[in-house]
Coordinates of C-alpha atoms in Angstrom, one line a residue:
X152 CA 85.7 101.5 80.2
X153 CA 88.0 98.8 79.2
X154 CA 87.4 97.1 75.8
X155 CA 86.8 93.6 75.9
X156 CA 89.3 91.1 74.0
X157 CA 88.6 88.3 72.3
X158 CA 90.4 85.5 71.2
X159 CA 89.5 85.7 67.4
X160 CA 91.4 89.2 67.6
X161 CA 94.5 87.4 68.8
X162 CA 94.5 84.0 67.0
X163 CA 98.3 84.5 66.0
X164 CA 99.4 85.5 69.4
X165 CA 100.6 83.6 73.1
X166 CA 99.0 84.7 76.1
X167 CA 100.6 85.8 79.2
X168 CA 98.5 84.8 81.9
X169 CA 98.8 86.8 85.1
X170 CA 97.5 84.7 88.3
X171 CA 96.0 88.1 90.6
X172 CA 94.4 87.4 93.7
X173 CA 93.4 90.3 95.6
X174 CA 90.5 92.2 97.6
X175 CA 87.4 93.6 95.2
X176 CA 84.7 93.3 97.5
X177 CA 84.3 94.4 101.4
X178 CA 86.3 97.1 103.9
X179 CA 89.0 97.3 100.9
X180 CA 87.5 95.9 98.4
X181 CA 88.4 99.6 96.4
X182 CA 92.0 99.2 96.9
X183 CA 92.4 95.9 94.5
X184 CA 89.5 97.4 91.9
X185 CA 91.5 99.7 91.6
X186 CA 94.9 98.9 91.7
X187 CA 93.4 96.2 89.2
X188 CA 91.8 98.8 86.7
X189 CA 95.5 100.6 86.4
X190 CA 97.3 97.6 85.4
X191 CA 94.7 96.5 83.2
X192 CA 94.9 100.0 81.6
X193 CA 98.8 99.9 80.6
X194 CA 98.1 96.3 79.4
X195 CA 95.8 97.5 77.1
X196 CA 98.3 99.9 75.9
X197 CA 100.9 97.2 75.5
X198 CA 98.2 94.4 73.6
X199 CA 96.6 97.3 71.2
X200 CA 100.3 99.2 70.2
X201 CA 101.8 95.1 70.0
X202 CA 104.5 96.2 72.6
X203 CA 104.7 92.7 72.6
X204 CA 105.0 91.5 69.2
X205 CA 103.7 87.6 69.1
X206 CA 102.5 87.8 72.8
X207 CA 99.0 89.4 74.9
X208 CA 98.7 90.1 78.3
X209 CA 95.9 89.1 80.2
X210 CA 95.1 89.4 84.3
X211 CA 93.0 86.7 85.6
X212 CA 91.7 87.5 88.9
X213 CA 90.0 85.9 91.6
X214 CA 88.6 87.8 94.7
X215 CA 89.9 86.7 98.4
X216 CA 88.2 89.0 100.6
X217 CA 91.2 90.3 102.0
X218 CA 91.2 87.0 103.7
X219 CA 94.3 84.8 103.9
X220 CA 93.4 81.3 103.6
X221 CA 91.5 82.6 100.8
X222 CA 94.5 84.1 99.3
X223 CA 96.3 80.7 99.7
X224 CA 92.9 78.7 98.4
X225 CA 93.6 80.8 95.0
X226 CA 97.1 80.6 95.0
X227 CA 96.7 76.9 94.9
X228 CA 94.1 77.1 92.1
X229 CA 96.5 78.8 89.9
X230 CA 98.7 76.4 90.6
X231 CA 96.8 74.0 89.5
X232 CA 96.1 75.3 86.3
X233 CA 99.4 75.4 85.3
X234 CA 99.6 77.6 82.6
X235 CA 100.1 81.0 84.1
X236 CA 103.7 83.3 83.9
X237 CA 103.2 84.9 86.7
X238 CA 101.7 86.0 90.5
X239 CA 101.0 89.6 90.4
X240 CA 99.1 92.4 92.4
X241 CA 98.1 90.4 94.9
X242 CA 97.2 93.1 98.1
X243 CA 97.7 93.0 102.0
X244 CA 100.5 91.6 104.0
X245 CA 98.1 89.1 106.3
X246 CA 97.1 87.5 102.8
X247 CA 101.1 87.6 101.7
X248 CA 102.7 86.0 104.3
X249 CA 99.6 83.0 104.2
X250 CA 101.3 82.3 100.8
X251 CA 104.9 82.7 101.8
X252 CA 106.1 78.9 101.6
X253 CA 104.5 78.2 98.7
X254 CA 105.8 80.9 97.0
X255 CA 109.0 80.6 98.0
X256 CA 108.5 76.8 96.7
X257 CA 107.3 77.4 93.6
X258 CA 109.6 78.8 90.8
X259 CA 107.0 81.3 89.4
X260 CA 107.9 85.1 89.6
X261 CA 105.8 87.1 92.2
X262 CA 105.4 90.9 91.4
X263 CA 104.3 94.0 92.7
X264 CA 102.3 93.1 95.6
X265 CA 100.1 95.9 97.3
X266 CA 102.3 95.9 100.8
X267 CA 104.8 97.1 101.9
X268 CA 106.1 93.9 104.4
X269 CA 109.7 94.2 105.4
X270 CA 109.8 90.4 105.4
X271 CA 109.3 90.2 101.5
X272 CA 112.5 92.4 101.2
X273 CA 115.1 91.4 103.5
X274 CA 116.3 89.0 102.6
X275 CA 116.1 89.2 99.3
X276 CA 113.7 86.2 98.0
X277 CA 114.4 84.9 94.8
X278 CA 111.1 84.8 92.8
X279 CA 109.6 88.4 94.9
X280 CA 110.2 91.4 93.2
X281 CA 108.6 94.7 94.7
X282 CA 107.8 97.7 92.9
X283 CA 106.6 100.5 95.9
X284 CA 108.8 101.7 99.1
X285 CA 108.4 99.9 102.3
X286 CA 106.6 100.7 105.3
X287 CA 109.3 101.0 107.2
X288 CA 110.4 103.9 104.7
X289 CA 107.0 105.0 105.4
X290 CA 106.9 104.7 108.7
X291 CA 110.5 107.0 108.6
X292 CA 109.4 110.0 107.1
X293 CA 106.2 109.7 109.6
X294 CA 107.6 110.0 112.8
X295 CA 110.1 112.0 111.5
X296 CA 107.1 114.6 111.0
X297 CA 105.1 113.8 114.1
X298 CA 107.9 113.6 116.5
X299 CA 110.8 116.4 114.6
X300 CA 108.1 119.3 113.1
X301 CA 104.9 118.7 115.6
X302 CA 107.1 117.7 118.6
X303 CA 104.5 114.8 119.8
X304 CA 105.7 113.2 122.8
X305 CA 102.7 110.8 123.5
X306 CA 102.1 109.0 120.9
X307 CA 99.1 105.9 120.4
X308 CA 99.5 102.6 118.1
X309 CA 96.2 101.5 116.7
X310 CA 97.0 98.4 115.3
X311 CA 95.1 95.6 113.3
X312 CA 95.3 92.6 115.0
X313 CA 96.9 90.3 112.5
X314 CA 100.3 89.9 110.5
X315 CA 99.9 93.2 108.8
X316 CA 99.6 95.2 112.0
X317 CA 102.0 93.4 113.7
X318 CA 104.6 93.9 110.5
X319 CA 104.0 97.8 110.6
X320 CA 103.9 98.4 114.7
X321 CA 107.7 96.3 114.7
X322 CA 108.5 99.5 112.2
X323 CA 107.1 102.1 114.2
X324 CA 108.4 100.7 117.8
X325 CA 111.9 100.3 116.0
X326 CA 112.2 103.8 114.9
X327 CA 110.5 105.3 117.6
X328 CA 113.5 103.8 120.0
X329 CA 115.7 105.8 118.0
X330 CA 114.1 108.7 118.7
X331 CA 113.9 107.7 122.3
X332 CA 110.1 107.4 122.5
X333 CA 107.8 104.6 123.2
X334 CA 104.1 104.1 122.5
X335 CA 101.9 105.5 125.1
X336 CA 99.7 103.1 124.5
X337 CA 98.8 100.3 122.2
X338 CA 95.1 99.6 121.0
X339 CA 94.2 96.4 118.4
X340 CA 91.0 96.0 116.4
X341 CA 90.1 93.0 114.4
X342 CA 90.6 92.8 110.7
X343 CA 87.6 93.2 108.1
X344 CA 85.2 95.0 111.3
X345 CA 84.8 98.6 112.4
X346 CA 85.1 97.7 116.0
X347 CA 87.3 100.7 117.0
X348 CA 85.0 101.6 120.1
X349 CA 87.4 99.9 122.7
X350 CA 90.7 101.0 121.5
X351 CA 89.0 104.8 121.3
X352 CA 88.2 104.4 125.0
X353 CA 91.8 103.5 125.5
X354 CA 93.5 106.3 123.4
X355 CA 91.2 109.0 125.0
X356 CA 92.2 107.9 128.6
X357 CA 95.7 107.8 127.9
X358 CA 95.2 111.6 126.2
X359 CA 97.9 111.0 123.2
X360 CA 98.5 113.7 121.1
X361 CA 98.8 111.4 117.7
X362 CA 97.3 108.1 116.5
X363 CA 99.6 106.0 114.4
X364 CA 96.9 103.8 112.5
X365 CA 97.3 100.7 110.5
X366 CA 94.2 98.9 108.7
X367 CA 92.3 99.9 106.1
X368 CA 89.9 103.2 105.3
X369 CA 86.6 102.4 107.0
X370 CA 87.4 102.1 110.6
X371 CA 89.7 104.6 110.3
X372 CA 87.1 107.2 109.2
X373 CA 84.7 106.2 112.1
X374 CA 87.6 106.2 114.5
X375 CA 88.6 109.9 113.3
X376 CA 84.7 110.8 113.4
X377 CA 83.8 109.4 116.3
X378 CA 86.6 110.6 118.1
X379 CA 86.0 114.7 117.0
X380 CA 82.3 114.0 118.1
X381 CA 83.8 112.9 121.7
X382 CA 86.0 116.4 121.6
X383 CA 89.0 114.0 121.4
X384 CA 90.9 115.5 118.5
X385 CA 94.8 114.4 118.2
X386 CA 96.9 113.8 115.0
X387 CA 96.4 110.9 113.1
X388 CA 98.8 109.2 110.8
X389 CA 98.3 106.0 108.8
X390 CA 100.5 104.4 106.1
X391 CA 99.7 104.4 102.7
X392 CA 97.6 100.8 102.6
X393 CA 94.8 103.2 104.4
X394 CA 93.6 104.1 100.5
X395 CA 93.6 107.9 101.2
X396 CA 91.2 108.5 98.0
X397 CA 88.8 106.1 100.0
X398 CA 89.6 107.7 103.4
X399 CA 89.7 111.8 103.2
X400 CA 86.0 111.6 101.4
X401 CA 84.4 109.4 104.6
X402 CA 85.9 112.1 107.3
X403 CA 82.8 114.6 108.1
X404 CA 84.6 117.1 110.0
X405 CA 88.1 119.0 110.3
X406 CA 90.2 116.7 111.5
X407 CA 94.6 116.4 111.0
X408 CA 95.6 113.5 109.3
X409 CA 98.6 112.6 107.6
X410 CA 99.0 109.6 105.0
X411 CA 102.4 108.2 103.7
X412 CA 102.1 107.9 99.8
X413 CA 104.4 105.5 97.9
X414 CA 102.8 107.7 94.6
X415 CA 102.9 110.8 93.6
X416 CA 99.4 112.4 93.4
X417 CA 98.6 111.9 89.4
X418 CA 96.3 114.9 89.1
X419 CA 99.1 117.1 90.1
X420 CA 102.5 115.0 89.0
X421 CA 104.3 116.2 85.7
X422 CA 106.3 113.4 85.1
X423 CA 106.2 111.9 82.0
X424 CA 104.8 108.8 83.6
X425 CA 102.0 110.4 85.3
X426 CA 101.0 112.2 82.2
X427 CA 101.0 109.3 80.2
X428 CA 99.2 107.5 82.6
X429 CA 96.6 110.4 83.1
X430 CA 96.2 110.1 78.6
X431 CA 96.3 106.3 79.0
X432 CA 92.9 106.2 81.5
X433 CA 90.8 109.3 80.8
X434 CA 90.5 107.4 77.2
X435 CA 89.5 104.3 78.8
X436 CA 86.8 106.0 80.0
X437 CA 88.5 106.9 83.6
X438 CA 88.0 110.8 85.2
X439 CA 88.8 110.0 89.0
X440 CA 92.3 109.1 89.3
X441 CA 94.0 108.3 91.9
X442 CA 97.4 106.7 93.3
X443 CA 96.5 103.5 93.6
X444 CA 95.4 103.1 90.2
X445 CA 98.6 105.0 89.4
X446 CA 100.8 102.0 91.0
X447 CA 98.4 99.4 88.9
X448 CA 100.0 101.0 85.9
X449 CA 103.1 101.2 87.2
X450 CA 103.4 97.4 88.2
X451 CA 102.3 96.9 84.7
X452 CA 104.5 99.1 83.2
X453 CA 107.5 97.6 85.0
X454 CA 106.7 93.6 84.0
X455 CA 106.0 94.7 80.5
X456 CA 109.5 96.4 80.4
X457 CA 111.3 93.2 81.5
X458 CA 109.1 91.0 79.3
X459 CA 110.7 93.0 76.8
X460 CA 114.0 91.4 77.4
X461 CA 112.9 87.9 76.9
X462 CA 111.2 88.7 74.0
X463 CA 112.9 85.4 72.6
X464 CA 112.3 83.5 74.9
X465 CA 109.3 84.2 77.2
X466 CA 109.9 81.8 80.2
X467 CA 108.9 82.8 83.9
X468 CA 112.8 81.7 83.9
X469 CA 114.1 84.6 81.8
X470 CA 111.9 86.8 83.5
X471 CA 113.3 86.3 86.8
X472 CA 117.2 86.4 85.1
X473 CA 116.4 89.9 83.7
X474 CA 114.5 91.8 86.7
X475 CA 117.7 90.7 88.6
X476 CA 119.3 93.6 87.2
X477 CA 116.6 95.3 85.3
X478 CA 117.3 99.5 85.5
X479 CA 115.2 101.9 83.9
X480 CA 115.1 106.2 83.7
X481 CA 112.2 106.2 80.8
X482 CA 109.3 108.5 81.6
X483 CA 110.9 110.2 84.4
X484 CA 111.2 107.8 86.8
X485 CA 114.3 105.5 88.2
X486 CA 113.2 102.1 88.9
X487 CA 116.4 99.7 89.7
X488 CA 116.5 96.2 90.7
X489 CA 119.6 94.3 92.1
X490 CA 120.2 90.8 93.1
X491 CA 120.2 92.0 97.0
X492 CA 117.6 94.5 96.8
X493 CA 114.1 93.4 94.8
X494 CA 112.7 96.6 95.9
X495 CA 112.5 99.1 92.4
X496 CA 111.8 102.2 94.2
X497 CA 111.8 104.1 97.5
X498 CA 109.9 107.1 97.3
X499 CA 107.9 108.3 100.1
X500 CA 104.7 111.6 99.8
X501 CA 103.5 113.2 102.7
X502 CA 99.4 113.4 102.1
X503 CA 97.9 116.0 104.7
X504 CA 94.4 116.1 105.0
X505 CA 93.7 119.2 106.3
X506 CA 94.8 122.2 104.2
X507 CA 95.6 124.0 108.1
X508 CA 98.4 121.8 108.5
X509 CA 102.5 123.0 106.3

């Protein structure tokens, strides 16, 4: 795994502090290990190669549960502190938006949270910079399959009851009017439980064809499994928070399910960055990779590339002047940043579950 660094190693160097808050622990507690263990990988790259000459990275995280007012209890801790650069890989858009103001109030750059909230995009916010496409560029290309290639007429919402949810079903309702469907019906579950029985009651009365989902990985699987077990067996669809590497292994029979990906699959990508990244973890000690760990490295990737550019002067100040504009092609992949758009890419993967469906 990831070797430890000490400060004796670096007594000539400055440190780059990185304020992360995110989930480690509970219902998606593998999302923000994870994400976590990717970034930490390419900053390992970047400290051991001196990518950074005079300067080391570090991440300093603390866990919130994927639990807003935990998210904003942390937020003001680093704040207090007062010596970090930088938010970063913070995950979940209840926990975002529980922050908003005081991010918005606060002159520190905030990068490459795990969400894909609309209302972190448009409009632009000064200090929030994005890396991965939005949900409603997920939420696109999903109705686009479920309603153009399957044809699905009815179609359920199961939607987690909080700012997340509610960000994501405004997506799916939007777009759906423009293909002149509504929801059939719409069913709500609590965050952080696997209380799904209710809304499965609803969604087999109402008989929908497809199950638009959005929550996290463990009540979807027991809403997928305990619907096959009731012979209720429609299409289910579910952006990419969901965590597919967590979610296909939990589903215990055949079941359709499609995922939105904002990353490639890494153990089938052959971009340059996807190899590299593949090198870059097996020889910290990683063999299970997976996308999520893939956008860790990414997000730490793209702040070490604009670091780059205020290598003379490396202020959370010239940070933010440079990822205005910052552009990249290296390692196969376009990332671009403008001052209207702080979102540096917009690709969308379908992920199928079952090998039946083309």
């Amino acid at each position: 795994m990831l070797s430890t660094f000490t400060y004796a190693q670096y007594n000539e160097v400055n440190l780059i502090k990185l304020a992360v808050s995110n989930v480690t622990e509970g219902p998606a507690g593998q999302i923000g290990i994870r994400l976590n263990q990717g970034a930490e990988v390419y900053f390992q790259r970047v400290n051991l190669k001196n990518e950074l000459p005079g300067y080391r990275i570090e991440m300093i995280h603390r866990n919130d549960n994927y639990e807003p007012f935990n998210t904003l209890k942390n937020t003001q801790y680093f704040l207090q502190q007062g010596d970090f650069f930088a938010f970063f890989n913070y995950v979940g858009t209840p926990t975002t938006a529980a922050i908003l103001d005081t991010i918005k109030n606060n002159k520190l750059p905030f990068l490459t949270p795990f969400t894909g909230a609309y209302f972190l995009r448009k409009p632009a916010i000064n200090n929030v910079f994005t890396l991965r496409a939005s949900y409603y560029q997920e939420v696109k290309a999903q109705l686009d399959y479920l309603i153009n290639t399957q044809g699905f007429k009815s179609i359920g919402l199961l939607i987690q009851a909080d700012d997340f949810g509610y960000a994501v079903e405004k997506g799916y309702k939007k777009i759906m009017e423009s293909y002149h469907v509504t929801p059939t019906v719409t069913a709500r579950y609590r965050r952080n439980t696997e209380d799904i029985h209710t809304a499965l009651m609803l969604l087999r009365k109402h008989k929908v064809e497809a199950v638009a989902f959005v929550g996290t990985y463990k009540p979807l699987s027991k809403l997928i499994n305990q619907a096959y077990e009731q012979d209720f067996t429609p299409f289910f669809s579910s952006v990419s928070f969901i965590s597919s590497a967590d979610l296909f292994p939990l589903l215990k029979y055949h079941s359709d399910v499609l995922v939105t990906e904002v990353f490639p699959d890494p153990n089938d990508c052959q971009k340059a960055y996807c190899r590299q990244f593949v090198e870059d973890m097996n020889a910290a000690g990683y063999v299970d990779l997976d996308r999520i760990q893939l956008e860790g490295y990414m997000n730490g990737y793209l702040f070490t590339q604009v670091a780059k550019q205020c290598i003379n002067a490396m202020t959370s100040t010239c940070f933010l002047n440079e990822i205005q504009t910052f552009s990249s092609q290296q390692l196969d992949i376009n990332i671009e940043f403008s001052p209207l758009d702080h979102q540096g890419l917009n690709n969308v993967y379908l992920n199928f579950y079952s090998s039946d469906i083309k």
